Amino acid sequence: MYKDRREDNFKKNKRDFDNRDDFRKDNDNQPDKDIIFGRNSVSEAIKAERPLDSVLVARGERTGSIPKILADAKKADIPVKEVDRKKLDFMCGHGNHQGIIAVGAVKAYSTVDDIFALAEERGESPFIIICDEIEDPHNLGAIIRTAEAAGAHGVIVPKRRSAPLSFAVAKTSAGAVEFMHVARVTNIPQTIDELKEKGVWVYCADMDGEAFYSANLKGAVALVIGSEGNGVGRLVKEKCDVVLSMPMKGRINSLNASVAAGILMYEISRQRDM
């Protein structure tokens, strides 16, 4: 009797797993909500000035209306990238993309001036987060969420080699993306120079800096968080005023980018409240 019941349970569990696998297979072929594909759809999205992170075109594809669409994208300052056609197939769930797709943003990007205006409106010194090539949407979403909770006025990301403001970012941010200025810039080192000219002290997190809890983080501050794999880029690091480190007491010598960002943001917030 016990043996029969165990076999029945095994069969039931197997059916559950088979159904779950079928569900995954079905949904793996569904296009993401922030993907626009097809020549007419992409063209109309650009004309309507919909917030777009990038336009992806199949490598070597220049037939029909493609050149006009790419020209319109560049005129609208939307990054254009050439990719393998198989990537487009995967991204749009093997829909008829006609060689081109656009990656939509959940909201329009702000400007650096918008960030400064918000700080002035609140009567506070600017508190800015700079994401140097954060490409994981979950990390970017978590950073935006913590930045909003810690009282930052805005987040700056590069136009290239950065996670887009996708639905994945919005979901991970738990809605914080709706309340946080996210500015997209062409050149992070140049932007750092511009921030410094406005009296902002720029700090970055890296292993060879001073312990973060001994640094003076009051006043106008920008915090640079490096990418998941390579950390802060060399040129960006050279532009920073101070390099901060986070002492590691265990066997692991680094933290997840969004975790490190959260610790440093709240140390800045603590010092600003003192």
PDB file of C-alpha atoms in Angstrom:
ATOM      1  CA  MET A   1       0.000   0.000   0.000  1.00  0.00           C
ATOM      2  CA  TYR A   2       2.790   2.405   0.937  1.00  0.00           C
ATOM      3  CA  LYS A   3       4.639   1.461  -2.238  1.00  0.00           C
ATOM      4  CA  ASP A   4       1.559   2.168  -4.381  1.00  0.00           C
ATOM      5  CA  ARG A   5       1.060   5.570  -2.733  1.00  0.00           C
ATOM      6  CA  ARG A   6       4.718   6.466  -3.278  1.00  0.00           C
ATOM      7  CA  GLU A   7       4.455   5.561  -6.983  1.00  0.00           C
ATOM      8  CA  ASP A   8       1.277   7.646  -7.317  1.00  0.00           C
ATOM      9  CA  ASN A   9       3.049  10.642  -5.737  1.00  0.00           C
ATOM     10  CA  PHE A  10       6.034  10.152  -8.046  1.00  0.00           C
ATOM     11  CA  LYS A  11       3.767  10.162 -11.133  1.00  0.00           C
ATOM     12  CA  LYS A  12       1.942  13.276  -9.895  1.00  0.00           C
ATOM     13  CA  ASN A  13       5.201  15.152  -9.257  1.00  0.00           C
ATOM     14  CA  LYS A  14       6.513  14.132 -12.657  1.00  0.00           C
ATOM     15  CA  ARG A  15       3.370  15.535 -14.317  1.00  0.00           C
ATOM     16  CA  ASP A  16       3.824  18.781 -12.398  1.00  0.00           C
ATOM     17  CA  PHE A  17       7.433  19.104 -13.556  1.00  0.00           C
ATOM     18  CA  ASP A  18       6.495  18.231 -17.149  1.00  0.00           C
ATOM     19  CA  ASN A  19       3.771  20.903 -17.116  1.00  0.00           C
ATOM     20  CA  ARG A  20       6.214  23.415 -15.663  1.00  0.00           C
ATOM     21  CA  ASP A  21       8.746  22.630 -18.409  1.00  0.00           C
ATOM     22  CA  ASP A  22       6.036  23.064 -21.062  1.00  0.00           C
ATOM     23  CA  PHE A  23       5.145  26.421 -19.515  1.00  0.00           C
ATOM     24  CA  ARG A  24       8.788  27.529 -19.655  1.00  0.00           C
ATOM     25  CA  LYS A  25       9.122  26.420 -23.293  1.00  0.00           C
ATOM     26  CA  ASP A  26       5.957  28.288 -24.269  1.00  0.00           C
ATOM     27  CA  ASN A  27       7.011  31.489 -22.504  1.00  0.00           C
ATOM     28  CA  ASP A  28      10.618  31.359 -23.712  1.00  0.00           C
ATOM     29  CA  ASN A  29       9.238  32.039 -27.192  1.00  0.00           C
ATOM     30  CA  GLN A  30       7.159  35.033 -26.145  1.00  0.00           C
ATOM     31  CA  PRO A  31       8.577  38.516 -26.934  1.00  0.00           C
ATOM     32  CA  ASP A  32       9.388  40.792 -24.016  1.00  0.00           C
ATOM     33  CA  LYS A  33       6.978  43.618 -23.255  1.00  0.00           C
ATOM     34  CA  ASP A  34       9.640  46.259 -24.021  1.00  0.00           C
ATOM     35  CA  ILE A  35      10.535  44.883 -27.469  1.00  0.00           C
ATOM     36  CA  ILE A  36       9.112  46.540 -30.603  1.00  0.00           C
ATOM     37  CA  PHE A  37       9.787  44.634 -33.830  1.00  0.00           C
ATOM     38  CA  GLY A  38       9.035  45.072 -37.512  1.00  0.00           C
ATOM     39  CA  ARG A  39       9.951  47.967 -39.772  1.00  0.00           C
ATOM     40  CA  ASN A  40       6.674  49.874 -39.568  1.00  0.00           C
ATOM     41  CA  SER A  41       6.367  49.420 -35.802  1.00  0.00           C
ATOM     42  CA  VAL A  42       9.922  50.609 -35.120  1.00  0.00           C
ATOM     43  CA  SER A  43       9.555  53.542 -37.520  1.00  0.00           C
ATOM     44  CA  GLU A  44       6.297  54.692 -35.909  1.00  0.00           C
ATOM     45  CA  ALA A  45       7.759  54.346 -32.399  1.00  0.00           C
ATOM     46  CA  ILE A  46      10.628  56.668 -33.378  1.00  0.00           C
ATOM     47  CA  LYS A  47       8.269  59.178 -35.038  1.00  0.00           C
ATOM     48  CA  ALA A  48       6.006  59.165 -31.964  1.00  0.00           C
ATOM     49  CA  GLU A  49       9.075  59.976 -29.813  1.00  0.00           C
ATOM     50  CA  ARG A  50       8.440  56.959 -27.638  1.00  0.00           C
ATOM     51  CA  PRO A  51      11.232  56.491 -25.042  1.00  0.00           C
ATOM     52  CA  LEU A  52      13.628  54.017 -26.666  1.00  0.00           C
ATOM     53  CA  ASP A  53      16.913  52.687 -25.344  1.00  0.00           C
ATOM     54  CA  SER A  54      18.303  51.383 -28.618  1.00  0.00           C
ATOM     55  CA  VAL A  55      17.552  50.137 -32.094  1.00  0.00           C
ATOM     56  CA  LEU A  56      19.023  46.763 -33.088  1.00  0.00           C
ATOM     57  CA  VAL A  57      19.445  45.918 -36.758  1.00  0.00           C
ATOM     58  CA  ALA A  58      20.547  42.637 -38.344  1.00  0.00           C
ATOM     59  CA  ARG A  59      24.172  42.772 -39.389  1.00  0.00           C
ATOM     60  CA  GLY A  60      24.472  43.864 -43.030  1.00  0.00           C
ATOM     61  CA  GLU A  61      20.724  44.564 -43.420  1.00  0.00           C
ATOM     62  CA  ARG A  62      20.242  47.740 -45.505  1.00  0.00           C
ATOM     63  CA  THR A  63      17.257  46.946 -47.743  1.00  0.00           C
ATOM     64  CA  GLY A  64      13.968  48.793 -48.160  1.00  0.00           C
ATOM     65  CA  SER A  65      13.131  51.245 -45.369  1.00  0.00           C
ATOM     66  CA  ILE A  66      15.970  50.171 -43.043  1.00  0.00           C
ATOM     67  CA  PRO A  67      18.378  53.038 -43.971  1.00  0.00           C
ATOM     68  CA  LYS A  68      15.632  55.641 -43.351  1.00  0.00           C
ATOM     69  CA  ILE A  69      14.729  54.083 -39.978  1.00  0.00           C
ATOM     70  CA  LEU A  70      18.382  54.064 -38.890  1.00  0.00           C
ATOM     71  CA  ALA A  71      18.814  57.674 -39.978  1.00  0.00           C
ATOM     72  CA  ASP A  72      15.713  58.686 -37.994  1.00  0.00           C
ATOM     73  CA  ALA A  73      17.027  56.816 -34.941  1.00  0.00           C
ATOM     74  CA  LYS A  74      20.390  58.556 -35.077  1.00  0.00           C
ATOM     75  CA  LYS A  75      18.672  61.912 -35.567  1.00  0.00           C
ATOM     76  CA  ALA A  76      16.631  61.194 -32.414  1.00  0.00           C
ATOM     77  CA  ASP A  77      19.892  60.331 -30.583  1.00  0.00           C
ATOM     78  CA  ILE A  78      18.893  56.685 -30.143  1.00  0.00           C
ATOM     79  CA  PRO A  79      21.871  54.281 -30.111  1.00  0.00           C
ATOM     80  CA  VAL A  80      21.923  51.915 -33.104  1.00  0.00           C
ATOM     81  CA  LYS A  81      23.638  48.526 -32.831  1.00  0.00           C
ATOM     82  CA  GLU A  82      24.304  45.850 -35.436  1.00  0.00           C
ATOM     83  CA  VAL A  83      23.692  42.343 -34.114  1.00  0.00           C
ATOM     84  CA  ASP A  84      23.381  38.797 -35.398  1.00  0.00           C
ATOM     85  CA  ARG A  85      19.973  38.004 -36.871  1.00  0.00           C
ATOM     86  CA  LYS A  86      19.653  35.052 -34.482  1.00  0.00           C
ATOM     87  CA  LYS A  87      19.697  37.473 -31.563  1.00  0.00           C
ATOM     88  CA  LEU A  88      16.741  39.338 -33.061  1.00  0.00           C
ATOM     89  CA  ASP A  89      14.925  36.023 -33.540  1.00  0.00           C
ATOM     90  CA  PHE A  90      15.426  35.174 -29.881  1.00  0.00           C
ATOM     91  CA  MET A  91      14.517  38.625 -28.537  1.00  0.00           C
ATOM     92  CA  CYS A  92      11.203  38.809 -30.374  1.00  0.00           C
ATOM     93  CA  GLY A  93      10.208  35.188 -29.845  1.00  0.00           C
ATOM     94  CA  HIS A  94      10.858  34.306 -33.505  1.00  0.00           C
ATOM     95  CA  GLY A  95       8.319  36.874 -34.650  1.00  0.00           C
ATOM     96  CA  ASN A  96       8.617  38.557 -38.061  1.00  0.00           C
ATOM     97  CA  HIS A  97      11.065  41.300 -37.063  1.00  0.00           C
ATOM     98  CA  GLN A  98      12.094  42.099 -40.694  1.00  0.00           C
ATOM     99  CA  GLY A  99      15.675  42.657 -39.583  1.00  0.00           C
ATOM    100  CA  ILE A 100      15.067  45.358 -36.985  1.00  0.00           C
ATOM    101  CA  ILE A 101      13.776  45.784 -33.440  1.00  0.00           C
ATOM    102  CA  ALA A 102      13.681  48.597 -30.896  1.00  0.00           C
ATOM    103  CA  VAL A 103      14.156  48.227 -27.167  1.00  0.00           C
ATOM    104  CA  GLY A 104      11.643  50.417 -25.373  1.00  0.00           C
ATOM    105  CA  ALA A 105      12.182  52.234 -22.086  1.00  0.00           C
ATOM    106  CA  VAL A 106       9.573  52.256 -19.324  1.00  0.00           C
ATOM    107  CA  LYS A 107       9.956  56.028 -19.001  1.00  0.00           C
ATOM    108  CA  ALA A 108      11.742  58.895 -20.675  1.00  0.00           C
ATOM    109  CA  TYR A 109      15.268  59.630 -19.532  1.00  0.00           C
ATOM    110  CA  SER A 110      15.953  62.773 -17.547  1.00  0.00           C
ATOM    111  CA  THR A 111      18.929  65.114 -17.914  1.00  0.00           C
ATOM    112  CA  VAL A 112      21.741  65.934 -15.506  1.00  0.00           C
ATOM    113  CA  ASP A 113      20.201  69.405 -15.219  1.00  0.00           C
ATOM    114  CA  ASP A 114      16.969  67.782 -14.001  1.00  0.00           C
ATOM    115  CA  ILE A 115      18.939  66.135 -11.200  1.00  0.00           C
ATOM    116  CA  PHE A 116      20.467  69.430 -10.094  1.00  0.00           C
ATOM    117  CA  ALA A 117      17.077  71.133 -10.314  1.00  0.00           C
ATOM    118  CA  LEU A 118      15.553  68.544  -7.966  1.00  0.00           C
ATOM    119  CA  ALA A 119      18.346  69.045  -5.431  1.00  0.00           C
ATOM    120  CA  GLU A 120      17.805  72.819  -5.579  1.00  0.00           C
ATOM    121  CA  GLU A 121      14.040  72.377  -5.217  1.00  0.00           C
ATOM    122  CA  ARG A 122      14.593  70.332  -2.045  1.00  0.00           C
ATOM    123  CA  GLY A 123      17.160  72.783  -0.722  1.00  0.00           C
ATOM    124  CA  GLU A 124      19.796  70.041  -0.546  1.00  0.00           C
ATOM    125  CA  SER A 125      23.318  69.488  -1.825  1.00  0.00           C
ATOM    126  CA  PRO A 126      23.290  67.233  -4.902  1.00  0.00           C
ATOM    127  CA  PHE A 127      23.504  63.493  -4.187  1.00  0.00           C
ATOM    128  CA  ILE A 128      24.094  61.585  -7.423  1.00  0.00           C
ATOM    129  CA  ILE A 129      24.756  57.944  -8.300  1.00  0.00           C
ATOM    130  CA  ILE A 130      26.817  57.155 -11.416  1.00  0.00           C
ATOM    131  CA  CYS A 131      26.570  53.622 -12.808  1.00  0.00           C
ATOM    132  CA  ASP A 132      29.687  52.796 -14.821  1.00  0.00           C
ATOM    133  CA  GLU A 133      28.566  50.068 -17.251  1.00  0.00           C
ATOM    134  CA  ILE A 134      26.081  48.273 -14.985  1.00  0.00           C
ATOM    135  CA  GLU A 135      24.672  45.807 -17.523  1.00  0.00           C
ATOM    136  CA  ASP A 136      22.594  43.536 -15.285  1.00  0.00           C
ATOM    137  CA  PRO A 137      19.022  44.926 -15.198  1.00  0.00           C
ATOM    138  CA  HIS A 138      18.456  43.483 -11.722  1.00  0.00           C
ATOM    139  CA  ASN A 139      21.513  45.289 -10.368  1.00  0.00           C
ATOM    140  CA  LEU A 140      20.466  48.554 -12.024  1.00  0.00           C
ATOM    141  CA  GLY A 141      16.918  48.198 -10.714  1.00  0.00           C
ATOM    142  CA  ALA A 142      18.173  47.484  -7.195  1.00  0.00           C
ATOM    143  CA  ILE A 143      20.523  50.490  -7.322  1.00  0.00           C
ATOM    144  CA  ILE A 144      17.693  52.787  -8.442  1.00  0.00           C
ATOM    145  CA  ARG A 145      15.471  51.430  -5.658  1.00  0.00           C
ATOM    146  CA  THR A 146      18.099  52.038  -2.972  1.00  0.00           C
ATOM    147  CA  ALA A 147      19.018  55.441  -4.422  1.00  0.00           C
ATOM    148  CA  GLU A 148      15.411  56.579  -4.131  1.00  0.00           C
ATOM    149  CA  ALA A 149      15.129  55.250  -0.561  1.00  0.00           C
ATOM    150  CA  ALA A 150      18.447  56.835   0.501  1.00  0.00           C
ATOM    151  CA  GLY A 151      17.462  60.278  -0.766  1.00  0.00           C
ATOM    152  CA  ALA A 152      19.586  60.522  -3.917  1.00  0.00           C
ATOM    153  CA  HIS A 153      18.476  63.073  -6.491  1.00  0.00           C
ATOM    154  CA  GLY A 154      19.329  61.055  -9.571  1.00  0.00           C
ATOM    155  CA  VAL A 155      21.187  58.242 -11.280  1.00  0.00           C
ATOM    156  CA  ILE A 156      23.471  58.684 -14.295  1.00  0.00           C
ATOM    157  CA  VAL A 157      24.081  55.844 -16.796  1.00  0.00           C
ATOM    158  CA  PRO A 158      26.070  55.697 -20.058  1.00  0.00           C
ATOM    159  CA  LYS A 159      24.325  55.401 -23.406  1.00  0.00           C
ATOM    160  CA  ARG A 160      26.314  52.303 -24.282  1.00  0.00           C
ATOM    161  CA  ARG A 161      27.192  49.232 -22.242  1.00  0.00           C
ATOM    162  CA  SER A 162      24.430  49.806 -19.714  1.00  0.00           C
ATOM    163  CA  ALA A 163      21.234  47.969 -18.905  1.00  0.00           C
ATOM    164  CA  PRO A 164      18.280  49.810 -20.492  1.00  0.00           C
ATOM    165  CA  LEU A 165      15.335  51.131 -18.502  1.00  0.00           C
ATOM    166  CA  SER A 166      13.423  47.962 -19.265  1.00  0.00           C
ATOM    167  CA  PHE A 167      10.463  46.355 -17.528  1.00  0.00           C
ATOM    168  CA  ALA A 168      12.950  44.098 -15.715  1.00  0.00           C
ATOM    169  CA  VAL A 169      14.657  47.176 -14.261  1.00  0.00           C
ATOM    170  CA  ALA A 170      11.319  48.720 -13.344  1.00  0.00           C
ATOM    171  CA  LYS A 171      10.139  45.542 -11.636  1.00  0.00           C
ATOM    172  CA  THR A 172      13.357  45.125  -9.640  1.00  0.00           C
ATOM    173  CA  SER A 173      13.230  48.785  -8.607  1.00  0.00           C
ATOM    174  CA  ALA A 174       9.778  48.107  -7.075  1.00  0.00           C
ATOM    175  CA  GLY A 175       8.427  51.222  -8.802  1.00  0.00           C
ATOM    176  CA  ALA A 176      11.271  53.520  -7.710  1.00  0.00           C
ATOM    177  CA  VAL A 177      12.153  54.172 -11.357  1.00  0.00           C
ATOM    178  CA  GLU A 178       8.968  56.265 -11.590  1.00  0.00           C
ATOM    179  CA  PHE A 179      10.257  58.665  -8.910  1.00  0.00           C
ATOM    180  CA  MET A 180      13.970  58.738  -9.709  1.00  0.00           C
ATOM    181  CA  HIS A 181      15.653  60.883 -12.343  1.00  0.00           C
ATOM    182  CA  VAL A 182      17.750  58.611 -14.565  1.00  0.00           C
ATOM    183  CA  ALA A 183      19.961  60.578 -16.946  1.00  0.00           C
ATOM    184  CA  ARG A 184      21.742  58.951 -19.868  1.00  0.00           C
ATOM    185  CA  VAL A 185      25.020  60.497 -21.031  1.00  0.00           C
ATOM    186  CA  THR A 186      27.423  59.828 -23.882  1.00  0.00           C
ATOM    187  CA  ASN A 187      30.647  60.030 -21.917  1.00  0.00           C
ATOM    188  CA  ILE A 188      30.953  59.260 -18.182  1.00  0.00           C
ATOM    189  CA  PRO A 189      34.479  60.761 -17.686  1.00  0.00           C
ATOM    190  CA  GLN A 190      33.373  63.996 -19.371  1.00  0.00           C
ATOM    191  CA  THR A 191      30.242  64.095 -17.229  1.00  0.00           C
ATOM    192  CA  ILE A 192      32.372  63.680 -14.088  1.00  0.00           C
ATOM    193  CA  ASP A 193      34.430  66.704 -15.158  1.00  0.00           C
ATOM    194  CA  GLU A 194      31.226  68.712 -15.561  1.00  0.00           C
ATOM    195  CA  LEU A 195      30.004  67.642 -12.111  1.00  0.00           C
ATOM    196  CA  LYS A 196      33.304  68.661 -10.530  1.00  0.00           C
ATOM    197  CA  GLU A 197      33.057  72.074 -12.172  1.00  0.00           C
ATOM    198  CA  LYS A 198      29.735  72.484 -10.356  1.00  0.00           C
ATOM    199  CA  GLY A 199      31.326  71.737  -6.997  1.00  0.00           C
ATOM    200  CA  VAL A 200      30.443  68.044  -6.724  1.00  0.00           C
ATOM    201  CA  TRP A 201      32.985  65.728  -5.085  1.00  0.00           C
ATOM    202  CA  VAL A 202      33.160  62.427  -6.948  1.00  0.00           C
ATOM    203  CA  TYR A 203      33.847  59.162  -5.114  1.00  0.00           C
ATOM    204  CA  CYS A 204      34.198  55.676  -6.548  1.00  0.00           C
ATOM    205  CA  ALA A 205      34.230  52.251  -4.952  1.00  0.00           C
ATOM    206  CA  ASP A 206      37.325  50.127  -5.529  1.00  0.00           C
ATOM    207  CA  MET A 207      39.585  47.783  -3.588  1.00  0.00           C
ATOM    208  CA  ASP A 208      42.622  50.067  -3.236  1.00  0.00           C
ATOM    209  CA  GLY A 209      40.969  53.102  -1.638  1.00  0.00           C
ATOM    210  CA  GLU A 210      40.493  54.374   1.894  1.00  0.00           C
ATOM    211  CA  ALA A 211      37.922  52.731   4.151  1.00  0.00           C
ATOM    212  CA  PHE A 212      34.552  54.277   3.334  1.00  0.00           C
ATOM    213  CA  TYR A 213      33.576  54.833   6.969  1.00  0.00           C
ATOM    214  CA  SER A 214      36.553  57.151   7.537  1.00  0.00           C
ATOM    215  CA  ALA A 215      35.796  59.407   4.556  1.00  0.00           C
ATOM    216  CA  ASN A 216      33.965  62.737   4.730  1.00  0.00           C
ATOM    217  CA  LEU A 217      30.959  62.208   2.479  1.00  0.00           C
ATOM    218  CA  LYS A 218      29.018  65.355   3.311  1.00  0.00           C
ATOM    219  CA  GLY A 219      28.096  68.094   0.858  1.00  0.00           C
ATOM    220  CA  ALA A 220      27.621  67.703  -2.897  1.00  0.00           C
ATOM    221  CA  VAL A 221      28.480  64.076  -3.673  1.00  0.00           C
ATOM    222  CA  ALA A 222      28.520  61.747  -6.662  1.00  0.00           C
ATOM    223  CA  LEU A 223      29.141  58.044  -6.073  1.00  0.00           C
ATOM    224  CA  VAL A 224      30.447  55.898  -8.938  1.00  0.00           C
ATOM    225  CA  ILE A 225      29.553  52.190  -8.924  1.00  0.00           C
ATOM    226  CA  GLY A 226      31.538  49.990 -11.315  1.00  0.00           C
ATOM    227  CA  SER A 227      30.397  47.127 -13.492  1.00  0.00           C
ATOM    228  CA  GLU A 228      29.700  43.645 -12.171  1.00  0.00           C
ATOM    229  CA  GLY A 229      32.807  42.083 -13.692  1.00  0.00           C
ATOM    230  CA  ASN A 230      35.441  44.783 -14.153  1.00  0.00           C
ATOM    231  CA  GLY A 231      34.602  47.359 -11.525  1.00  0.00           C
ATOM    232  CA  VAL A 232      35.189  51.051 -12.198  1.00  0.00           C
ATOM    233  CA  GLY A 233      36.912  51.722 -15.529  1.00  0.00           C
ATOM    234  CA  ARG A 234      40.442  53.129 -15.486  1.00  0.00           C
ATOM    235  CA  LEU A 235      39.583  56.482 -17.080  1.00  0.00           C
ATOM    236  CA  VAL A 236      36.568  56.914 -14.803  1.00  0.00           C
ATOM    237  CA  LYS A 237      38.620  56.062 -11.725  1.00  0.00           C
ATOM    238  CA  GLU A 238      41.286  58.608 -12.660  1.00  0.00           C
ATOM    239  CA  LYS A 239      38.629  61.308 -12.819  1.00  0.00           C
ATOM    240  CA  CYS A 240      37.313  60.578  -9.303  1.00  0.00           C
ATOM    241  CA  ASP A 241      38.434  62.726  -6.367  1.00  0.00           C
ATOM    242  CA  VAL A 242      38.515  59.897  -3.822  1.00  0.00           C
ATOM    243  CA  VAL A 243      38.572  56.103  -4.061  1.00  0.00           C
ATOM    244  CA  LEU A 244      36.661  54.283  -1.324  1.00  0.00           C
ATOM    245  CA  SER A 245      37.166  50.689  -0.281  1.00  0.00           C
ATOM    246  CA  MET A 246      34.983  48.303   1.661  1.00  0.00           C
ATOM    247  CA  PRO A 247      37.025  46.132   4.049  1.00  0.00           C
ATOM    248  CA  MET A 248      36.395  42.437   3.430  1.00  0.00           C
ATOM    249  CA  LYS A 249      36.707  40.287   6.554  1.00  0.00           C
ATOM    250  CA  GLY A 250      35.732  36.980   4.984  1.00  0.00           C
ATOM    251  CA  ARG A 251      37.200  34.871   2.195  1.00  0.00           C
ATOM    252  CA  ILE A 252      35.227  36.631  -0.548  1.00  0.00           C
ATOM    253  CA  ASN A 253      37.002  39.757  -1.819  1.00  0.00           C
ATOM    254  CA  SER A 254      34.084  41.600  -3.403  1.00  0.00           C
ATOM    255  CA  LEU A 255      30.373  42.318  -3.117  1.00  0.00           C
ATOM    256  CA  ASN A 256      27.546  42.380  -5.636  1.00  0.00           C
ATOM    257  CA  ALA A 257      27.428  45.827  -7.300  1.00  0.00           C
ATOM    258  CA  SER A 258      23.975  46.719  -5.967  1.00  0.00           C
ATOM    259  CA  VAL A 259      24.844  45.527  -2.434  1.00  0.00           C
ATOM    260  CA  ALA A 260      28.035  47.610  -2.357  1.00  0.00           C
ATOM    261  CA  ALA A 261      26.107  50.574  -3.742  1.00  0.00           C
ATOM    262  CA  GLY A 262      23.473  50.229  -1.015  1.00  0.00           C
ATOM    263  CA  ILE A 263      26.023  50.214   1.807  1.00  0.00           C
ATOM    264  CA  LEU A 264      27.823  53.273   0.459  1.00  0.00           C
ATOM    265  CA  MET A 265      24.627  55.175  -0.306  1.00  0.00           C
ATOM    266  CA  TYR A 266      23.395  54.767   3.233  1.00  0.00           C
ATOM    267  CA  GLU A 267      26.738  55.877   4.669  1.00  0.00           C
ATOM    268  CA  ILE A 268      26.392  59.026   2.563  1.00  0.00           C
ATOM    269  CA  SER A 269      22.802  59.424   3.721  1.00  0.00           C
ATOM    270  CA  ARG A 270      23.850  58.957   7.369  1.00  0.00           C
ATOM    271  CA  GLN A 271      26.537  61.626   7.129  1.00  0.00           C
ATOM    272  CA  ARG A 272      24.205  64.035   5.349  1.00  0.00           C
ATOM    273  CA  ASP A 273      21.712  63.696   8.232  1.00  0.00           C
ATOM    274  CA  MET A 274      24.292  64.413  10.923  1.00  0.00           C
TER     275      MET A 274
END
